[in-house]
Short mmCIF file of N, CA and C in Angstrom, two decimals:
data_model
loop_
_atom_site.label_atom_id
_atom_site.label_comp_id
_atom_site.label_asym_id
_atom_site.label_seq_id
_atom_site.Cartn_x
_atom_site.Cartn_y
_atom_site.Cartn_z
N LEU D 1 2.32 -35.06 29.43
CA LEU D 1 2.55 -36.14 30.37
C LEU D 1 1.22 -36.73 30.83
N ALA D 2 0.25 -35.87 31.09
CA ALA D 2 -1.05 -36.36 31.52
C ALA D 2 -1.70 -37.20 30.42
N GLN D 3 -1.53 -36.79 29.16
CA GLN D 3 -2.10 -37.56 28.05
C GLN D 3 -1.45 -38.93 27.95
N VAL D 4 -0.14 -38.97 28.18
CA VAL D 4 0.57 -40.25 28.12
C VAL D 4 0.08 -41.17 29.24
N ILE D 5 -0.09 -40.60 30.45
CA ILE D 5 -0.53 -41.42 31.58
C ILE D 5 -1.94 -41.94 31.35
N LEU D 6 -2.81 -41.10 30.80
CA LEU D 6 -4.19 -41.52 30.58
C LEU D 6 -4.36 -42.39 29.34
N GLY D 7 -3.30 -42.58 28.59
CA GLY D 7 -3.38 -43.43 27.41
C GLY D 7 -3.83 -42.69 26.18
N GLN D 8 -3.77 -41.37 26.21
CA GLN D 8 -4.16 -40.57 25.06
C GLN D 8 -2.93 -40.00 24.38
N ALA D 9 -1.86 -40.75 24.34
CA ALA D 9 -0.59 -40.27 23.86
C ALA D 9 -0.61 -40.05 22.36
N VAL D 10 0.46 -39.51 21.86
CA VAL D 10 0.72 -39.25 20.46
C VAL D 10 -0.24 -38.19 19.94
N SER D 11 0.15 -36.92 20.12
CA SER D 11 -0.70 -35.83 19.72
C SER D 11 -0.47 -35.41 18.28
N HIS D 12 0.67 -35.71 17.70
CA HIS D 12 0.99 -35.30 16.35
C HIS D 12 0.62 -36.43 15.39
N PRO D 13 -0.23 -36.17 14.38
CA PRO D 13 -0.71 -37.25 13.53
C PRO D 13 0.39 -37.95 12.74
N THR D 14 1.43 -37.21 12.32
CA THR D 14 2.47 -37.86 11.54
C THR D 14 3.27 -38.82 12.41
N THR D 15 3.42 -38.50 13.68
CA THR D 15 4.12 -39.39 14.59
C THR D 15 3.31 -40.67 14.80
N ARG D 16 2.00 -40.52 14.96
CA ARG D 16 1.14 -41.68 15.15
C ARG D 16 1.20 -42.58 13.91
N ASP D 17 1.12 -41.98 12.73
CA ASP D 17 1.18 -42.77 11.50
C ASP D 17 2.52 -43.45 11.35
N ALA D 18 3.60 -42.73 11.73
CA ALA D 18 4.93 -43.32 11.60
C ALA D 18 5.10 -44.50 12.54
N LEU D 19 4.46 -44.45 13.71
CA LEU D 19 4.57 -45.56 14.65
C LEU D 19 3.80 -46.79 14.18
N ARG D 20 2.73 -46.59 13.41
CA ARG D 20 1.91 -47.71 12.96
C ARG D 20 2.46 -48.36 11.69
N ARG D 21 3.17 -47.59 10.88
CA ARG D 21 3.67 -48.12 9.62
C ARG D 21 4.84 -49.06 9.86
N PRO D 22 4.88 -50.20 9.17
CA PRO D 22 6.05 -51.07 9.29
C PRO D 22 7.23 -50.46 8.54
N ALA D 23 8.42 -50.78 8.98
CA ALA D 23 9.62 -50.26 8.33
C ALA D 23 9.77 -50.89 6.96
N PRO D 24 10.33 -50.16 5.99
CA PRO D 24 10.50 -50.74 4.67
C PRO D 24 11.54 -51.86 4.72
N GLY D 25 11.35 -52.85 3.86
CA GLY D 25 12.31 -53.94 3.79
C GLY D 25 11.75 -55.21 4.36
N PRO D 26 12.57 -56.26 4.44
CA PRO D 26 12.08 -57.56 4.88
C PRO D 26 11.73 -57.59 6.37
N ARG D 27 12.37 -56.78 7.21
CA ARG D 27 12.10 -56.80 8.64
C ARG D 27 11.10 -55.71 8.99
N SER D 28 10.29 -55.95 9.97
CA SER D 28 9.39 -54.90 10.44
C SER D 28 9.78 -54.55 11.87
N VAL D 29 9.63 -53.27 12.20
CA VAL D 29 9.99 -52.77 13.53
C VAL D 29 8.75 -52.87 14.41
N PRO D 30 8.87 -53.45 15.61
CA PRO D 30 7.70 -53.54 16.49
C PRO D 30 7.26 -52.16 16.92
N THR D 31 5.96 -51.98 17.10
CA THR D 31 5.41 -50.70 17.52
C THR D 31 5.78 -50.46 18.98
N PRO D 32 6.36 -49.29 19.29
CA PRO D 32 6.72 -49.03 20.69
C PRO D 32 5.48 -48.92 21.55
N THR D 33 5.60 -49.37 22.79
CA THR D 33 4.48 -49.30 23.72
C THR D 33 4.79 -48.31 24.82
N VAL D 34 3.76 -47.66 25.28
CA VAL D 34 3.89 -46.72 26.39
C VAL D 34 3.52 -47.47 27.66
N PRO D 35 4.39 -47.48 28.71
CA PRO D 35 4.12 -48.30 29.88
C PRO D 35 2.84 -47.92 30.61
N PHE D 36 2.43 -46.66 30.57
CA PHE D 36 1.25 -46.22 31.30
C PHE D 36 -0.05 -46.69 30.64
N VAL D 37 -0.01 -46.99 29.34
CA VAL D 37 -1.23 -47.39 28.63
C VAL D 37 -1.70 -48.74 29.12
N SER D 38 -0.77 -49.61 29.47
CA SER D 38 -1.17 -50.95 29.91
C SER D 38 -1.67 -50.97 31.36
N MET D 39 -1.58 -49.86 32.07
CA MET D 39 -2.08 -49.79 33.45
C MET D 39 -3.60 -49.67 33.46
N PRO D 40 -4.23 -50.09 34.54
CA PRO D 40 -5.67 -49.89 34.66
C PRO D 40 -6.01 -48.40 34.69
N ALA D 41 -7.21 -48.07 34.28
CA ALA D 41 -7.62 -46.67 34.16
C ALA D 41 -7.59 -45.96 35.50
N PHE D 42 -7.99 -46.63 36.59
CA PHE D 42 -8.01 -45.95 37.88
C PHE D 42 -6.60 -45.60 38.36
N VAL D 43 -5.60 -46.42 38.00
CA VAL D 43 -4.21 -46.11 38.37
C VAL D 43 -3.73 -44.90 37.59
N ARG D 44 -4.07 -44.87 36.29
CA ARG D 44 -3.67 -43.71 35.47
C ARG D 44 -4.31 -42.44 36.00
N ARG D 45 -5.58 -42.49 36.36
CA ARG D 45 -6.26 -41.30 36.87
C ARG D 45 -5.68 -40.87 38.22
N ALA D 46 -5.31 -41.81 39.04
CA ALA D 46 -4.69 -41.48 40.33
C ALA D 46 -3.35 -40.80 40.13
N LEU D 47 -2.58 -41.28 39.16
CA LEU D 47 -1.29 -40.64 38.87
C LEU D 47 -1.48 -39.23 38.35
N VAL D 48 -2.46 -39.02 37.49
CA VAL D 48 -2.75 -37.69 36.97
C VAL D 48 -3.21 -36.78 38.09
N ALA D 49 -4.01 -37.29 39.02
CA ALA D 49 -4.49 -36.49 40.14
C ALA D 49 -3.35 -36.10 41.08
N LEU D 50 -2.35 -36.97 41.22
CA LEU D 50 -1.22 -36.68 42.10
C LEU D 50 -0.19 -35.76 41.45
N LEU D 51 -0.18 -35.67 40.14
CA LEU D 51 0.83 -34.90 39.43
C LEU D 51 0.92 -33.44 39.89
N PRO D 52 -0.18 -32.68 39.97
CA PRO D 52 -0.05 -31.29 40.44
C PRO D 52 0.49 -31.18 41.86
N ARG D 53 0.10 -32.10 42.73
CA ARG D 53 0.58 -32.07 44.11
C ARG D 53 2.08 -32.31 44.16
N ILE D 54 2.57 -33.25 43.36
CA ILE D 54 4.00 -33.56 43.33
C ILE D 54 4.78 -32.37 42.81
N VAL D 55 4.29 -31.77 41.71
CA VAL D 55 4.98 -30.63 41.12
C VAL D 55 4.99 -29.45 42.07
N SER D 56 3.85 -29.13 42.69
CA SER D 56 3.81 -27.97 43.59
C SER D 56 4.65 -28.18 44.83
N SER D 57 4.69 -29.40 45.34
CA SER D 57 5.51 -29.63 46.53
C SER D 57 7.00 -29.52 46.21
N SER D 58 7.40 -29.98 45.03
CA SER D 58 8.81 -29.86 44.68
C SER D 58 9.17 -28.40 44.41
N LEU D 59 8.26 -27.64 43.80
CA LEU D 59 8.53 -26.22 43.57
C LEU D 59 8.56 -25.45 44.88
N SER D 60 7.64 -25.74 45.78
CA SER D 60 7.61 -25.01 47.04
C SER D 60 8.84 -25.31 47.90
N SER D 61 9.40 -26.49 47.76
CA SER D 61 10.62 -26.78 48.51
C SER D 61 11.83 -26.09 47.90
N TRP D 62 11.75 -25.75 46.62
CA TRP D 62 12.88 -25.11 45.95
C TRP D 62 12.83 -23.59 46.05
N VAL D 63 11.66 -22.99 45.97
CA VAL D 63 11.51 -21.54 45.95
C VAL D 63 11.74 -21.00 47.35
N PRO D 64 12.62 -19.99 47.49
CA PRO D 64 12.85 -19.41 48.83
C PRO D 64 11.67 -18.55 49.27
N ASP D 65 11.57 -18.33 50.57
CA ASP D 65 10.51 -17.48 51.09
C ASP D 65 10.90 -16.01 50.96
N ARG D 66 9.97 -15.10 51.30
CA ARG D 66 10.23 -13.67 51.12
C ARG D 66 11.40 -13.18 51.96
N ALA D 67 11.51 -13.66 53.17
CA ALA D 67 12.59 -13.20 54.05
C ALA D 67 13.95 -13.58 53.47
N THR D 68 14.05 -14.77 52.91
CA THR D 68 15.32 -15.20 52.32
C THR D 68 15.65 -14.37 51.09
N VAL D 69 14.65 -14.09 50.26
CA VAL D 69 14.88 -13.27 49.06
C VAL D 69 15.32 -11.87 49.48
N TRP D 70 14.65 -11.28 50.46
CA TRP D 70 15.02 -9.94 50.92
C TRP D 70 16.42 -9.93 51.53
N ALA D 71 16.75 -10.95 52.30
CA ALA D 71 18.09 -11.02 52.90
C ALA D 71 19.15 -11.15 51.82
N ASP D 72 18.88 -11.92 50.77
CA ASP D 72 19.85 -12.06 49.68
C ASP D 72 20.00 -10.76 48.90
N LEU D 73 18.88 -10.06 48.65
CA LEU D 73 18.95 -8.83 47.87
C LEU D 73 19.57 -7.68 48.65
N SER D 74 19.34 -7.63 49.94
CA SER D 74 19.81 -6.49 50.73
C SER D 74 21.15 -6.75 51.42
N ARG D 75 21.80 -7.85 51.12
CA ARG D 75 23.09 -8.14 51.74
C ARG D 75 24.13 -7.16 51.22
N THR D 76 24.89 -6.58 52.13
CA THR D 76 25.98 -5.69 51.73
C THR D 76 27.28 -6.20 52.33
N SER D 77 28.31 -5.96 51.59
CA SER D 77 29.63 -6.36 52.04
C SER D 77 30.13 -5.34 53.07
N SER D 78 30.87 -5.81 54.02
CA SER D 78 31.41 -4.89 55.02
C SER D 78 32.76 -4.36 54.56
N ALA D 79 33.20 -3.30 55.21
CA ALA D 79 34.50 -2.73 54.88
C ALA D 79 35.61 -3.73 55.19
N GLN D 80 35.43 -4.52 56.22
CA GLN D 80 36.42 -5.54 56.57
C GLN D 80 36.52 -6.60 55.48
N ALA D 81 35.39 -7.00 54.91
CA ALA D 81 35.41 -7.99 53.83
C ALA D 81 36.07 -7.41 52.59
N ASP D 82 35.86 -6.11 52.34
CA ASP D 82 36.52 -5.46 51.19
C ASP D 82 38.03 -5.43 51.39
N LEU D 83 38.47 -5.17 52.60
CA LEU D 83 39.91 -5.15 52.86
C LEU D 83 40.52 -6.55 52.76
N GLN D 84 39.78 -7.56 53.19
CA GLN D 84 40.27 -8.93 53.04
C GLN D 84 40.42 -9.29 51.56
N LEU D 85 39.50 -8.82 50.74
CA LEU D 85 39.61 -9.03 49.30
C LEU D 85 40.83 -8.32 48.74
N ALA D 86 41.10 -7.12 49.23
CA ALA D 86 42.26 -6.36 48.73
C ALA D 86 43.56 -7.01 49.14
N GLU D 87 43.59 -7.62 50.32
CA GLU D 87 44.84 -8.22 50.81
C GLU D 87 45.09 -9.61 50.23
N MET D 88 44.13 -10.18 49.56
CA MET D 88 44.29 -11.51 48.98
C MET D 88 45.27 -11.45 47.82
N THR D 89 46.36 -12.19 47.92
CA THR D 89 47.37 -12.17 46.86
C THR D 89 47.56 -13.52 46.19
N ASN D 90 46.95 -14.56 46.77
CA ASN D 90 47.11 -15.88 46.16
C ASN D 90 45.86 -16.72 46.38
N PHE D 91 45.80 -17.81 45.63
CA PHE D 91 44.70 -18.75 45.74
C PHE D 91 45.31 -20.14 45.87
N LYS D 92 45.12 -20.77 47.04
CA LYS D 92 45.66 -22.09 47.32
C LYS D 92 47.16 -22.16 47.02
N GLY D 93 47.86 -21.12 47.45
CA GLY D 93 49.31 -21.10 47.33
C GLY D 93 49.83 -20.61 45.99
N MET D 94 48.96 -20.28 45.05
CA MET D 94 49.39 -19.79 43.73
C MET D 94 49.14 -18.29 43.66
N LYS D 95 50.19 -17.55 43.35
CA LYS D 95 50.14 -16.09 43.36
C LYS D 95 49.35 -15.55 42.18
N PHE D 96 48.56 -14.50 42.44
CA PHE D 96 47.86 -13.80 41.37
C PHE D 96 48.87 -12.96 40.60
N ALA D 97 49.07 -13.25 39.34
CA ALA D 97 50.02 -12.48 38.53
C ALA D 97 49.40 -11.19 38.02
N TRP D 98 48.09 -11.13 37.91
CA TRP D 98 47.41 -9.98 37.33
C TRP D 98 47.12 -8.88 38.34
N LYS D 99 47.27 -9.18 39.63
CA LYS D 99 46.87 -8.23 40.66
C LYS D 99 48.05 -7.35 41.05
N PRO D 100 47.90 -6.01 40.99
CA PRO D 100 49.00 -5.13 41.41
C PRO D 100 49.25 -5.24 42.90
N GLU D 101 50.49 -5.08 43.31
CA GLU D 101 50.86 -5.29 44.71
C GLU D 101 50.14 -4.35 45.67
N PRO D 102 50.35 -3.04 45.64
CA PRO D 102 49.51 -2.23 46.53
C PRO D 102 48.21 -1.89 45.79
N TRP D 103 47.24 -2.80 45.85
CA TRP D 103 46.02 -2.64 45.05
C TRP D 103 45.24 -1.40 45.47
N THR D 104 45.32 -1.03 46.72
CA THR D 104 44.55 0.13 47.18
C THR D 104 45.06 1.42 46.56
N GLU D 105 46.33 1.45 46.13
CA GLU D 105 46.90 2.65 45.52
C GLU D 105 46.87 2.60 44.00
N HIS D 106 46.52 1.48 43.42
CA HIS D 106 46.50 1.31 41.98
C HIS D 106 45.25 1.96 41.39
N TRP D 107 45.26 2.30 40.09
CA TRP D 107 44.11 2.94 39.45
C TRP D 107 42.87 2.04 39.47
N SER D 108 43.07 0.73 39.56
CA SER D 108 41.93 -0.19 39.59
C SER D 108 41.45 -0.46 41.01
N GLY D 109 41.86 0.35 41.96
CA GLY D 109 41.47 0.15 43.35
C GLY D 109 39.98 0.31 43.60
N PHE D 110 39.28 0.97 42.67
CA PHE D 110 37.83 1.14 42.84
C PHE D 110 37.11 -0.21 42.84
N VAL D 111 37.73 -1.24 42.29
CA VAL D 111 37.13 -2.57 42.24
C VAL D 111 36.88 -3.10 43.66
N LEU D 112 37.69 -2.65 44.60
CA LEU D 112 37.53 -3.10 45.98
C LEU D 112 36.18 -2.76 46.56
N HIS D 113 35.62 -1.66 46.12
CA HIS D 113 34.38 -1.18 46.71
C HIS D 113 33.15 -1.60 45.90
N LEU D 114 33.33 -2.31 44.80
CA LEU D 114 32.19 -2.74 43.99
C LEU D 114 31.24 -3.69 44.72
N PRO D 115 31.73 -4.67 45.49
CA PRO D 115 30.76 -5.52 46.20
C PRO D 115 29.86 -4.73 47.15
N THR D 116 30.43 -3.75 47.84
CA THR D 116 29.63 -2.93 48.75
C THR D 116 28.66 -2.06 47.97
N TRP D 117 29.13 -1.44 46.88
CA TRP D 117 28.27 -0.55 46.10
C TRP D 117 27.12 -1.32 45.46
N THR D 118 27.40 -2.49 44.89
CA THR D 118 26.33 -3.26 44.27
C THR D 118 25.36 -3.81 45.31
N GLY D 119 25.86 -4.12 46.51
CA GLY D 119 24.97 -4.56 47.57
C GLY D 119 24.03 -3.46 48.04
N GLN D 120 24.49 -2.23 47.98
CA GLN D 120 23.67 -1.11 48.42
C GLN D 120 22.72 -0.61 47.33
N HIS D 121 23.02 -0.90 46.07
CA HIS D 121 22.22 -0.41 44.94
C HIS D 121 21.66 -1.55 44.10
N TRP D 122 21.11 -2.57 44.73
CA TRP D 122 20.59 -3.73 44.02
C TRP D 122 19.35 -3.43 43.21
N GLN D 123 18.72 -2.29 43.45
CA GLN D 123 17.51 -1.94 42.73
C GLN D 123 17.80 -1.59 41.27
N ILE D 124 19.02 -1.15 40.97
CA ILE D 124 19.35 -0.70 39.62
C ILE D 124 19.12 -1.79 38.57
N PRO D 125 19.62 -3.01 38.74
CA PRO D 125 19.34 -4.01 37.70
C PRO D 125 17.87 -4.40 37.62
N LEU D 126 17.15 -4.40 38.74
CA LEU D 126 15.73 -4.74 38.69
C LEU D 126 14.93 -3.67 37.95
N VAL D 127 15.25 -2.40 38.20
CA VAL D 127 14.58 -1.32 37.49
C VAL D 127 14.95 -1.35 36.01
N SER D 128 16.20 -1.67 35.70
CA SER D 128 16.63 -1.75 34.30
C SER D 128 15.86 -2.83 33.55
N VAL D 129 15.66 -3.97 34.15
CA VAL D 129 14.91 -5.05 33.51
C VAL D 129 13.45 -4.63 33.33
N ALA D 130 12.88 -3.96 34.32
CA ALA D 130 11.49 -3.50 34.21
C ALA D 130 11.35 -2.48 33.08
N VAL D 131 12.30 -1.55 32.97
CA VAL D 131 12.27 -0.56 31.89
C VAL D 131 12.40 -1.26 30.54
N TYR D 132 13.25 -2.27 30.46
CA TYR D 132 13.43 -3.01 29.22
C TYR D 132 12.13 -3.69 28.80
N PHE D 133 11.43 -4.31 29.76
CA PHE D 133 10.17 -4.99 29.43
C PHE D 133 9.08 -3.99 29.01
N VAL D 134 9.14 -2.77 29.51
CA VAL D 134 8.17 -1.75 29.09
C VAL D 134 8.58 -1.18 27.74
N ALA D 135 9.88 -1.07 27.48
CA ALA D 135 10.37 -0.47 26.24
C ALA D 135 10.06 -1.33 25.01
N ILE D 136 10.04 -2.63 25.15
CA ILE D 136 9.81 -3.50 23.98
C ILE D 136 8.43 -3.25 23.37
N PRO D 137 7.33 -3.35 24.13
CA PRO D 137 6.03 -3.06 23.48
C PRO D 137 5.87 -1.60 23.08
N THR D 138 6.50 -0.69 23.82
CA THR D 138 6.42 0.73 23.47
C THR D 138 7.07 0.98 22.12
N LEU D 139 8.24 0.42 21.90
CA LEU D 139 8.92 0.60 20.62
C LEU D 139 8.16 -0.08 19.48
N ARG D 140 7.57 -1.24 19.74
CA ARG D 140 6.75 -1.90 18.71
C ARG D 140 5.56 -1.02 18.34
N TRP D 141 4.94 -0.41 19.34
CA TRP D 141 3.81 0.47 19.07
C TRP D 141 4.25 1.69 18.27
N LEU D 142 5.40 2.29 18.63
CA LEU D 142 5.90 3.45 17.88
C LEU D 142 6.19 3.10 16.43
N VAL D 143 6.79 1.95 16.19
CA VAL D 143 7.09 1.53 14.82
C VAL D 143 5.79 1.28 14.06
N ALA D 144 4.80 0.68 14.73
CA ALA D 144 3.53 0.41 14.06
C ALA D 144 2.78 1.70 13.72
N THR D 145 2.87 2.72 14.57
CA THR D 145 2.12 3.95 14.33
C THR D 145 2.87 4.94 13.45
N ARG D 146 4.18 5.02 13.59
CA ARG D 146 4.95 6.04 12.86
C ARG D 146 5.79 5.49 11.72
N GLY D 147 5.80 4.20 11.55
CA GLY D 147 6.58 3.62 10.47
C GLY D 147 7.99 3.26 10.91
N LYS D 148 8.70 2.63 9.99
CA LYS D 148 10.06 2.18 10.30
C LYS D 148 11.02 3.35 10.43
N TRP D 149 12.03 3.17 11.24
CA TRP D 149 13.07 4.18 11.40
C TRP D 149 14.29 3.74 10.60
N HIS D 150 14.99 4.69 10.08
CA HIS D 150 16.22 4.40 9.33
C HIS D 150 17.39 4.49 10.30
N VAL D 151 17.82 3.34 10.77
CA VAL D 151 18.88 3.29 11.78
C VAL D 151 20.12 2.57 11.26
N ARG D 152 20.26 2.50 9.95
CA ARG D 152 21.36 1.74 9.37
C ARG D 152 22.72 2.30 9.81
N ASP D 153 22.89 3.62 9.74
CA ASP D 153 24.19 4.21 10.13
C ASP D 153 24.45 4.01 11.63
N PHE D 154 23.43 4.27 12.45
CA PHE D 154 23.59 4.08 13.88
C PHE D 154 23.92 2.63 14.22
N ALA D 155 23.22 1.68 13.58
CA ALA D 155 23.48 0.26 13.83
C ALA D 155 24.89 -0.12 13.41
N PHE D 156 25.37 0.44 12.31
CA PHE D 156 26.74 0.14 11.87
C PHE D 156 27.75 0.59 12.92
N TYR D 157 27.63 1.84 13.37
CA TYR D 157 28.59 2.35 14.34
C TYR D 157 28.44 1.66 15.70
N TRP D 158 27.23 1.32 16.09
CA TRP D 158 27.00 0.61 17.35
C TRP D 158 27.66 -0.77 17.29
N ASN D 159 27.41 -1.51 16.24
CA ASN D 159 27.99 -2.85 16.13
C ASN D 159 29.50 -2.80 15.97
N SER D 160 30.01 -1.78 15.28
CA SER D 160 31.47 -1.63 15.15
C SER D 160 32.10 -1.36 16.50
N SER D 161 31.46 -0.50 17.30
CA SER D 161 32.03 -0.21 18.62
C SER D 161 31.96 -1.43 19.54
N LEU D 162 30.88 -2.22 19.44
CA LEU D 162 30.81 -3.45 20.23
C LEU D 162 31.90 -4.44 19.82
N SER D 163 32.12 -4.53 18.53
CA SER D 163 33.17 -5.43 18.04
C SER D 163 34.55 -4.96 18.50
N LEU D 164 34.81 -3.67 18.40
CA LEU D 164 36.09 -3.13 18.86
C LEU D 164 36.27 -3.37 20.36
N PHE D 165 35.23 -3.17 21.15
CA PHE D 165 35.29 -3.42 22.59
C PHE D 165 35.59 -4.89 22.87
N SER D 166 34.96 -5.79 22.10
CA SER D 166 35.21 -7.22 22.29
C SER D 166 36.65 -7.58 21.95
N TRP D 167 37.16 -7.01 20.88
CA TRP D 167 38.56 -7.30 20.52
C TRP D 167 39.53 -6.74 21.57
N CYS D 168 39.20 -5.59 22.15
CA CYS D 168 40.05 -5.08 23.25
C CYS D 168 40.04 -6.06 24.42
N GLY D 169 38.87 -6.63 24.72
CA GLY D 169 38.79 -7.63 25.78
C GLY D 169 39.62 -8.86 25.46
N VAL D 170 39.58 -9.30 24.20
CA VAL D 170 40.39 -10.46 23.80
C VAL D 170 41.87 -10.16 23.96
N VAL D 171 42.30 -8.99 23.49
CA VAL D 171 43.72 -8.62 23.58
C VAL D 171 44.16 -8.49 25.03
N ALA D 172 43.28 -8.02 25.90
CA ALA D 172 43.64 -7.86 27.31
C ALA D 172 43.59 -9.17 28.09
N CYS D 173 42.65 -10.04 27.79
CA CYS D 173 42.43 -11.22 28.62
C CYS D 173 43.15 -12.48 28.16
N VAL D 174 43.24 -12.69 26.86
CA VAL D 174 43.82 -13.95 26.38
C VAL D 174 45.28 -14.12 26.80
N PRO D 175 46.15 -13.10 26.69
CA PRO D 175 47.52 -13.31 27.15
C PRO D 175 47.62 -13.67 28.63
N VAL D 176 46.80 -13.04 29.47
CA VAL D 176 46.81 -13.36 30.90
C VAL D 176 46.32 -14.79 31.12
N LEU D 177 45.28 -15.17 30.40
CA LEU D 177 44.73 -16.52 30.52
C LEU D 177 45.74 -17.57 30.08
N VAL D 178 46.38 -17.35 28.95
CA VAL D 178 47.36 -18.33 28.44
C VAL D 178 48.56 -18.41 29.38
N ASP D 179 49.03 -17.27 29.88
CA ASP D 179 50.17 -17.27 30.79
C ASP D 179 49.82 -17.99 32.09
N SER D 180 48.63 -17.74 32.62
CA SER D 180 48.20 -18.42 33.84
C SER D 180 48.05 -19.92 33.61
N LEU D 181 47.52 -20.29 32.47
CA LEU D 181 47.38 -21.71 32.14
C LEU D 181 48.74 -22.37 32.02
N ARG D 182 49.69 -21.67 31.42
CA ARG D 182 51.05 -22.22 31.25
C ARG D 182 51.76 -22.35 32.59
N GLN D 183 51.61 -21.36 33.48
CA GLN D 183 52.33 -21.38 34.75
C GLN D 183 51.68 -22.24 35.82
N HIS D 184 50.33 -22.22 35.90
CA HIS D 184 49.65 -22.85 37.02
C HIS D 184 48.77 -24.04 36.66
N GLY D 185 48.47 -24.23 35.40
CA GLY D 185 47.64 -25.35 35.01
C GLY D 185 46.16 -25.01 34.92
N PHE D 186 45.38 -25.99 34.53
CA PHE D 186 43.98 -25.78 34.24
C PHE D 186 43.16 -25.49 35.49
N TYR D 187 43.42 -26.13 36.61
CA TYR D 187 42.61 -25.96 37.82
C TYR D 187 42.67 -24.54 38.33
N PHE D 188 43.86 -23.98 38.40
CA PHE D 188 44.00 -22.60 38.89
C PHE D 188 43.38 -21.61 37.93
N THR D 189 43.59 -21.85 36.64
CA THR D 189 43.11 -20.91 35.63
C THR D 189 41.61 -20.94 35.54
#
């Protein structure tokens, strides 16, 4: 962007050549002009000088402060909010067909406490991402020093189990989705 503003546009030589060449045939295509090139040099330099200030001010207005980040990460759901979630049986007057009636007594009742549990253990995904970022160069180093590993059988069974898990999800979710779409329409679904 700074190159375009200063009039030093077109960094790729083939693009520059393509812009200068006339089109084949009886008609020629006019060369496109960059609006900033026709500006005086001092205006272009002023725009380039203002660019970092504009970008940093827009970023600083978007990025939350530390207190907001900490409040978002450490927010936990209350027991009352969990109970309100359990008692919810409809959305805008449309009944949930997938939700068991006494949800607290159903085998899937543990879902009620997930918002509270995840709010109290928010460090787990952050630590997992950090471990992942450390594991990538570590594994590259191990492969470089000790040679390739033969993981063909493991990869086959891993990918087969992922595929089977995905198909179980399709079999479980698609009928509920289609039934909800048929009964309540696209907005509810």
